[in-house]
mmCIF file of C-alpha atoms in Angstrom:
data_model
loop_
_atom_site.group_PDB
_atom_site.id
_atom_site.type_symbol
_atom_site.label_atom_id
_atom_site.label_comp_id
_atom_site.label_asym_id
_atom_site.label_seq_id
_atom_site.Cartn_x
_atom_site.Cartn_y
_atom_site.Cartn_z
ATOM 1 C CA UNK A 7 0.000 0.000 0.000
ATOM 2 C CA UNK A 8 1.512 3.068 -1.017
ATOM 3 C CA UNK A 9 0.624 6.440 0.607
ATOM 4 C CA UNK A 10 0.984 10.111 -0.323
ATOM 5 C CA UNK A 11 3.638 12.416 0.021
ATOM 6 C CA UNK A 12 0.977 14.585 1.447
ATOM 7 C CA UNK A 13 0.014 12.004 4.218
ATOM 8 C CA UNK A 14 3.591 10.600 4.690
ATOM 9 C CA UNK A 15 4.465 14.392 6.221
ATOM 10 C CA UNK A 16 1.449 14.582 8.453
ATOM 11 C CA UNK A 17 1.977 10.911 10.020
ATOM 12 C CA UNK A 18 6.070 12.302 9.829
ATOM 13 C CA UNK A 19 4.238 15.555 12.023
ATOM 14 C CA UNK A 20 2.490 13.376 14.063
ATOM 15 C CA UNK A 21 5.318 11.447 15.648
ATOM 16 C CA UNK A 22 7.379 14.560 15.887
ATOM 17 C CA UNK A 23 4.303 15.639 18.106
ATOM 18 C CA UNK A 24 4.186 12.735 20.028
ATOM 19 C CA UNK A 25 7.879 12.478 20.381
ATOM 20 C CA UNK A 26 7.326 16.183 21.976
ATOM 21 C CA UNK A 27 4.389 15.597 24.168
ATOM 22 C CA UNK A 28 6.651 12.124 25.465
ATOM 23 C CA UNK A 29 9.610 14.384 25.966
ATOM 24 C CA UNK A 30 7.058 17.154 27.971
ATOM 25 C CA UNK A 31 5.109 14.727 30.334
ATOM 26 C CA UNK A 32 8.769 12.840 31.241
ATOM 27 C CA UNK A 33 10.273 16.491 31.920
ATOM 28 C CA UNK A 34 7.002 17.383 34.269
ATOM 29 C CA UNK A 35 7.762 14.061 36.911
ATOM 30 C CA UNK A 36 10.124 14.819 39.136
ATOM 31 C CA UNK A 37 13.843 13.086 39.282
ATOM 32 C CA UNK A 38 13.418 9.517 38.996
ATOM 33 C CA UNK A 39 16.133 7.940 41.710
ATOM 34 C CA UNK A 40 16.830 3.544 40.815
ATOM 35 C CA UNK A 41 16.011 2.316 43.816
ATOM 36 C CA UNK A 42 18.030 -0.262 45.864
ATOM 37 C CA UNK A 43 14.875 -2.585 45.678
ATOM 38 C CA UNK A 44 15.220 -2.753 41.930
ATOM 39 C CA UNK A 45 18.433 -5.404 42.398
ATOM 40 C CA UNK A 46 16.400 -7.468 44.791
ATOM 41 C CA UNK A 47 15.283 -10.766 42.448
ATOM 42 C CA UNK A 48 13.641 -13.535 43.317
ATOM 43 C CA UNK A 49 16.190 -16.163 42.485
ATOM 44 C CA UNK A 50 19.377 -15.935 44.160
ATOM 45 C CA UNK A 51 20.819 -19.436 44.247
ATOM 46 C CA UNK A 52 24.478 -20.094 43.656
ATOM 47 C CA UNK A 53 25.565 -22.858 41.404
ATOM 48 C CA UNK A 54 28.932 -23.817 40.913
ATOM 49 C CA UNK A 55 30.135 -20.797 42.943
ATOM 50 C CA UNK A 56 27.995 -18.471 40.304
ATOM 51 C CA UNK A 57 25.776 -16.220 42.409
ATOM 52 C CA UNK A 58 22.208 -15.849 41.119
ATOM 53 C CA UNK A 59 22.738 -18.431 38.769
ATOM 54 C CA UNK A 60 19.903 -18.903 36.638
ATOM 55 C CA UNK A 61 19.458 -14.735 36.066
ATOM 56 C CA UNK A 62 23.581 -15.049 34.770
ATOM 57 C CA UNK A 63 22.652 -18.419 32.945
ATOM 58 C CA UNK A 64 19.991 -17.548 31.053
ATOM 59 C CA UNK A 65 21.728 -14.627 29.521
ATOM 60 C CA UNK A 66 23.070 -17.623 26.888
ATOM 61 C CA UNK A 67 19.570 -17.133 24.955
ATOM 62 C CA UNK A 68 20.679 -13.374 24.450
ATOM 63 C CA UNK A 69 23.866 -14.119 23.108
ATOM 64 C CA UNK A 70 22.821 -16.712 20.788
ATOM 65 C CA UNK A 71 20.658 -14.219 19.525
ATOM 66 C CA UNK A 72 23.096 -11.582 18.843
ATOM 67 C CA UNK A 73 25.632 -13.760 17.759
ATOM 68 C CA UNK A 74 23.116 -15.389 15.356
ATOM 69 C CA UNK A 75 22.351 -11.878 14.005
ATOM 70 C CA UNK A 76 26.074 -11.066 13.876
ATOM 71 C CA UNK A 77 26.514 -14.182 11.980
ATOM 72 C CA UNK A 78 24.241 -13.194 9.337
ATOM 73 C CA UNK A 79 25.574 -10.253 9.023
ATOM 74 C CA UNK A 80 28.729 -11.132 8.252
ATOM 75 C CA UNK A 81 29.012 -14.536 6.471
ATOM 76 C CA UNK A 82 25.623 -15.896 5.644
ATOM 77 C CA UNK A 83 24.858 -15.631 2.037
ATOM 78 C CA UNK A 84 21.163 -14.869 2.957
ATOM 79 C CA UNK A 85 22.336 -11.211 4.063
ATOM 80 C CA UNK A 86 22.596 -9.953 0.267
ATOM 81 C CA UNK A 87 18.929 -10.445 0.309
ATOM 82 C CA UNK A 88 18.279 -9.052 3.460
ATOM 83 C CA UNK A 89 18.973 -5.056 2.439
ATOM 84 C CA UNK A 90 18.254 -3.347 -0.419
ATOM 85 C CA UNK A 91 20.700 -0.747 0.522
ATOM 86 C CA UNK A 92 24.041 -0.996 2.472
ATOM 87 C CA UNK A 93 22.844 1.793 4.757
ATOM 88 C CA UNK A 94 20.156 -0.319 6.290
ATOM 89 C CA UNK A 95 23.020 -2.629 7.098
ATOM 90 C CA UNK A 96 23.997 -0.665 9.926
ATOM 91 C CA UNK A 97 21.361 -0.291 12.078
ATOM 92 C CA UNK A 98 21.060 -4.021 12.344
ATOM 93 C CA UNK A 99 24.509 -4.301 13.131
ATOM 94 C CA UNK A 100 24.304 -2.345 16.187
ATOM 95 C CA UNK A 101 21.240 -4.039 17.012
ATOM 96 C CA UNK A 102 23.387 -7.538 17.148
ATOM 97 C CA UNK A 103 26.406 -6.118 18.183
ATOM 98 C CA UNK A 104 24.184 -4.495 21.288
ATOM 99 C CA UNK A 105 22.097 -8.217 21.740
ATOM 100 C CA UNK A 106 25.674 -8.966 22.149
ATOM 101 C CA UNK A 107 26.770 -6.769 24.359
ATOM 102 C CA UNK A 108 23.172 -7.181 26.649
ATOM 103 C CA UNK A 109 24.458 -11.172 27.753
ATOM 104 C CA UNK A 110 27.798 -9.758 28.879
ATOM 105 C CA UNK A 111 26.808 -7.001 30.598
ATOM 106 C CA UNK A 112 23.946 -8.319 32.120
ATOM 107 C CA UNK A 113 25.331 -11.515 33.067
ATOM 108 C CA UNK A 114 28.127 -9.350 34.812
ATOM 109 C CA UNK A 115 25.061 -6.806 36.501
ATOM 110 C CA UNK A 116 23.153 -10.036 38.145
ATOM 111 C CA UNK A 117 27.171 -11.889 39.184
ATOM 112 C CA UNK A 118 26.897 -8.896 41.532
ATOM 113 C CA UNK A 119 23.773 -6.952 41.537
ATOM 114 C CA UNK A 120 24.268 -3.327 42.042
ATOM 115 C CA UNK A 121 23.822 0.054 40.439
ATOM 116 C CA UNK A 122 27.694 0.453 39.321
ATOM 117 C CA UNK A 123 27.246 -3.113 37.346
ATOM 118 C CA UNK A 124 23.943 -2.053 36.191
ATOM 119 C CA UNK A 125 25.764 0.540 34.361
ATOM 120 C CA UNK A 126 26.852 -2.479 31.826
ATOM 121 C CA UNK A 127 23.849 -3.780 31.540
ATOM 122 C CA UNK A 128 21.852 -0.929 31.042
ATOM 123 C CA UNK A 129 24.563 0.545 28.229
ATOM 124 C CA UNK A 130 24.255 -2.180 25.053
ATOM 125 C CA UNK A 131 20.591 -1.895 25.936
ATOM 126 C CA UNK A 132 20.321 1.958 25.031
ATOM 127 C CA UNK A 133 22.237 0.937 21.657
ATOM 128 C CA UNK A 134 19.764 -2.063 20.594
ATOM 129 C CA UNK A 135 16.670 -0.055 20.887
ATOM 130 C CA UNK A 136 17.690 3.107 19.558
ATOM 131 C CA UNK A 137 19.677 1.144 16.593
ATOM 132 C CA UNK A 138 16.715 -0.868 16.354
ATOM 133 C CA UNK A 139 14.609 2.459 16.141
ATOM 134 C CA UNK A 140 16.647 3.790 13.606
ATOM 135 C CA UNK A 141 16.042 0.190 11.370
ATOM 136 C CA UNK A 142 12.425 0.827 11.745
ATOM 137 C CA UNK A 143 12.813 4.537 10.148
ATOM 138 C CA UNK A 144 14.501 3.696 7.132
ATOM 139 C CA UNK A 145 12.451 1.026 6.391
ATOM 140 C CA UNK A 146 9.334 2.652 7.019
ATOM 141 C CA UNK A 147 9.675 6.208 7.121
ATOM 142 C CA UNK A 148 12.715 7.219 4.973
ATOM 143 C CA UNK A 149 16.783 5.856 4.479
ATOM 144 C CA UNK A 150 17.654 9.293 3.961
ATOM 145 C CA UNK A 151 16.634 9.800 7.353
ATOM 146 C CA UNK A 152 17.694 7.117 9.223
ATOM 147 C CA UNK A 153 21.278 7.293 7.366
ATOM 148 C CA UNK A 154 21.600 11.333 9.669
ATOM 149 C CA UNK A 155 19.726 10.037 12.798
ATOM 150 C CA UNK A 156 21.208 6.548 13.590
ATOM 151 C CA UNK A 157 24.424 7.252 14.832
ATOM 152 C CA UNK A 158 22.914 10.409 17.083
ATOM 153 C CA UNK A 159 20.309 8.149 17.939
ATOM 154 C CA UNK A 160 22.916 5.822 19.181
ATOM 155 C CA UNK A 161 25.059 8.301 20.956
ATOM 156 C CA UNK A 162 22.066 9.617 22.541
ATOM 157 C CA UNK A 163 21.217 6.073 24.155
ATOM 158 C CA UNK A 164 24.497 6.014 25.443
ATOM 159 C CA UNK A 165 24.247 9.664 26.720
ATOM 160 C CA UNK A 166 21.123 8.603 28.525
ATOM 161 C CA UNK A 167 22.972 5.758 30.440
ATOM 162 C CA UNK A 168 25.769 8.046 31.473
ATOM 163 C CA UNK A 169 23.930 10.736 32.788
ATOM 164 C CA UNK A 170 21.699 8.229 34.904
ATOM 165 C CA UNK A 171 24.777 7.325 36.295
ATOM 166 C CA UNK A 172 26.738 10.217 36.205
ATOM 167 C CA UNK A 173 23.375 11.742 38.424
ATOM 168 C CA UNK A 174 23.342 8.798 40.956
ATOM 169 C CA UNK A 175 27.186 9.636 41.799
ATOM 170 C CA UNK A 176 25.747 13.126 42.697
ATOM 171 C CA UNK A 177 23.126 11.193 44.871
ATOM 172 C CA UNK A 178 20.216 12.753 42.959
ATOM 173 C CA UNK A 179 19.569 10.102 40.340
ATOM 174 C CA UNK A 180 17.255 11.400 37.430
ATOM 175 C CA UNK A 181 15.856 7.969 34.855
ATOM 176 C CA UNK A 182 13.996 10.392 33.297
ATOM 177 C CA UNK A 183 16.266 10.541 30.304
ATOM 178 C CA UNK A 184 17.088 6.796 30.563
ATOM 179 C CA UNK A 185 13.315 6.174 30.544
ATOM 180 C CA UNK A 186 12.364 8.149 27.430
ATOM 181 C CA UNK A 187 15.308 6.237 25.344
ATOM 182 C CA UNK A 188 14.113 2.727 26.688
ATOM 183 C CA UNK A 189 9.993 3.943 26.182
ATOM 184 C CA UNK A 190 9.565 5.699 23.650
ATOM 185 C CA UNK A 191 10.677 3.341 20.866
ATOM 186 C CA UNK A 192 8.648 0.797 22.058
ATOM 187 C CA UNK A 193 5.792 3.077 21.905
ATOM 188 C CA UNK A 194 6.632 4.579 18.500
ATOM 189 C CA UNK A 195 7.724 1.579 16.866
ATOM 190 C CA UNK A 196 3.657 0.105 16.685
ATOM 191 C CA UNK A 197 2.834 3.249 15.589
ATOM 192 C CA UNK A 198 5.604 3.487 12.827
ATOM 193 C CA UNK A 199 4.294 -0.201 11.629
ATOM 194 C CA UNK A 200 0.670 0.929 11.494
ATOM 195 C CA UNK A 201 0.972 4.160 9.828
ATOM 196 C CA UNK A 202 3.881 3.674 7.279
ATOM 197 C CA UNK A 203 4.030 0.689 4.728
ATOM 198 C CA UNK A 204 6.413 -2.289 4.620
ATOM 199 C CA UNK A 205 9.191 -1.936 2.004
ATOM 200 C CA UNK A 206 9.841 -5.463 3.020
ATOM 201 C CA UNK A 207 8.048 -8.830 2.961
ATOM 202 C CA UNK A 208 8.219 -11.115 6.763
ATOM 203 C CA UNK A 209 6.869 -8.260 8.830
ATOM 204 C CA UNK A 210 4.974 -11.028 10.861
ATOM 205 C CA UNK A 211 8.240 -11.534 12.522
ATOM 206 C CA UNK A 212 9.064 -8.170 13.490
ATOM 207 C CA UNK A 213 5.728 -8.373 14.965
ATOM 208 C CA UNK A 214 6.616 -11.406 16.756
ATOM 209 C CA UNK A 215 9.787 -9.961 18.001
ATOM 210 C CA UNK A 216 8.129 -6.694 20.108
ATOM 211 C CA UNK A 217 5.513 -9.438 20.994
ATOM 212 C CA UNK A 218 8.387 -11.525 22.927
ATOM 213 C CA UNK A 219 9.890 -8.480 24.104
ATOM 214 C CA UNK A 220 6.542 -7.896 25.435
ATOM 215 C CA UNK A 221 5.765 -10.943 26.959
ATOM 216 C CA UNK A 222 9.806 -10.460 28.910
ATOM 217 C CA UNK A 223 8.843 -7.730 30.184
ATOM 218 C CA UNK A 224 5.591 -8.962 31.906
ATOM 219 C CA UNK A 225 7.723 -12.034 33.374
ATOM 220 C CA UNK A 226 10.188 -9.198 34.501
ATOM 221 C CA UNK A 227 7.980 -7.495 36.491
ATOM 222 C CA UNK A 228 6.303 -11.055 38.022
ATOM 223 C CA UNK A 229 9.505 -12.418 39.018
ATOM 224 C CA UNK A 230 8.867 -13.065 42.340
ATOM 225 C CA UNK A 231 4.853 -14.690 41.527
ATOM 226 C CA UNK A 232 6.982 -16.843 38.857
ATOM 227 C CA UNK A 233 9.428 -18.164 41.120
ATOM 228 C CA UNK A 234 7.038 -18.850 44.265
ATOM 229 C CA UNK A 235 4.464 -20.472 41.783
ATOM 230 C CA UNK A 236 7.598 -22.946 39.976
ATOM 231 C CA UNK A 237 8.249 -23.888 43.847
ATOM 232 C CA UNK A 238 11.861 -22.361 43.267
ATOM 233 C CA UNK A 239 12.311 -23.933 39.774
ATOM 234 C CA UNK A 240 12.244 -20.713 37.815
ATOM 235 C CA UNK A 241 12.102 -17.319 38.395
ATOM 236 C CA UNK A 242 10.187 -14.254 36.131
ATOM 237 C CA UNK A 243 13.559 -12.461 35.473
ATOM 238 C CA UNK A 244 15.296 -15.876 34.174
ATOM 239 C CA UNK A 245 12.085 -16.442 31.999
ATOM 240 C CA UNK A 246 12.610 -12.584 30.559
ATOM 241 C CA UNK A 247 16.013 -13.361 29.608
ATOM 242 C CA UNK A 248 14.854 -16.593 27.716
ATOM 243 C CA UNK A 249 11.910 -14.342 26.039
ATOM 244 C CA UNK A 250 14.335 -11.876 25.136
ATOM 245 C CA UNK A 251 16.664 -14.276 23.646
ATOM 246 C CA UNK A 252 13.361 -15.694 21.573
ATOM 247 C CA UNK A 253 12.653 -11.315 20.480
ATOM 248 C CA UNK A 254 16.283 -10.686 19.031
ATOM 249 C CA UNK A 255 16.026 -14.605 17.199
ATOM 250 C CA UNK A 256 12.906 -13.482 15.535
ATOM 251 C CA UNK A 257 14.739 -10.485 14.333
ATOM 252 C CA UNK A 258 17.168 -12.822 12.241
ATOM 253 C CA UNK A 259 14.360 -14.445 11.060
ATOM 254 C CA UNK A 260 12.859 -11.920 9.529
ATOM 255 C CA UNK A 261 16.107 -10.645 7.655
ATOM 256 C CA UNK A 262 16.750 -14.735 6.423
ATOM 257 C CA UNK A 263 12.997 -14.618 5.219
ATOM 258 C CA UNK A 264 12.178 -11.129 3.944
ATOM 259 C CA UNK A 265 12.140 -9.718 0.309
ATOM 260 C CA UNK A 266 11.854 -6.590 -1.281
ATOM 261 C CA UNK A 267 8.699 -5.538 -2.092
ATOM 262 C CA UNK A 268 8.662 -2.149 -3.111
ATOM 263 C CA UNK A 269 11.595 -0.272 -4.217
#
């Protein structure tokens, strides 16, 4: 389905809006501090003299994701297929290289839970979703677009990470800016799909990606129901990781799978 130029710049307008009226409501709350609570999860068992074992352990589905993607990338014959353009290469390289990155640092954040770890966890998370952000603007919106904003759109993921950080060595921590970078592309992304058409065939499996990221983050937040309702088998937060692992897979799937469809 192909839309007008007219129409393309008021849907363009109405993001822009909505990225504004996001931006406004975050700047009204007051400083958001992380709260000590936050590194309290459900499943703390040591295994082989690994603490919190199965949150470390099931950070393996994460890297087999990004390292799948990487793979791709780089060596499967299936990636000249995958982009009509070199420049929508990039994004998705990030995207893997920051999957990547996610198992590492997270594994490393739950070893020792605290906010100075989280800082590595937290940091190839800001570069997947805004590099994932930028994937979904030059498919959708426009590659001349995404080819400027990617690499600010990455630096400004990492910003956000640092200045959390940077505030909670003042002792005033602010997640306000942290929050909008994590947020906001999962809230514009649905939006981007539904207004703008696919230049690409195997959308189904992008859908299926933010549907498993979805479903990790509902597991994340009942990690402690999970884990008493498994009798101590499983935790939410070990189940998220898995999930996740499953979001970034789908991600290769749809780049193995998907054709052009309109140039």
């Amino acid at each position: 389905m192909q839309i007008s130029n007219g129409q393309r710049e008021r849907q363009v307008l109405f993001l822009l809006a909505f990225f504004l009226i996001t931006i406004a409501a975050v700047l009204l709350l007051p400083p958001v501090a992380q709260t000590l609570g936050y590194h309290n999860f459900a499943d703390s068992r040591t295994v082989c003299g690994v603490n919190n074992f199965g949150n470390v352990a099931s950070n393996g589905a994460i890297l087999l994701g990004g390292l799948s993607g990487l793979f791709l990338l780089f060596f499967s014959a299936k990636r000249h297929h995958a982009f009509a353009s070199r420049d929508e290469w990039w994004p998705y390289f990030f995207v893997f290289l920051g999957a990547t990155l996610i198992a590492v640092g997270s594994a490393y954040y739950h070893y020792q839970p605290n906010n100075q770890t989280l800082i590595w966890d937290r940091l190839p998370m800001a570069i997947m979703f805004m590099a994932m952000f930028g994937a979904v603007v030059a498919e959708r919106i426009s590659l001349a677009a995404a080819k400027i904003l990617t690499a600010p759109l990455v630096v400004l993921g990492v910003a956000s990470v640092v200045g959390w950080a940077l505030s909670e060595g003042r002792g005033s921590g602010d997640l306000r800016f942290y929050a909008v970078v994590q947020f906001f592309p999962m809230l514009a992304t649905p939006l981007i799909l539904w207004l703008f058409p696919a230049r690409y065939s195997g959308q189904s499996y992008l859908v299926g990606s933010i549907a498993w990221y979805a479903l990790a983050k509902v597991f994340e937040m009942l990690d402690w129901q999970v884990f008493v309702a498994t009798s101590g088998s499983v935790s939410g937060h070990t189940i998220k990781h898995m999930l996740c692992g499953l979001s970034i897979y789908w991600l290769v799937l749809m780049l193995k799978r998907r054709q052009l469809v309109v140039a």
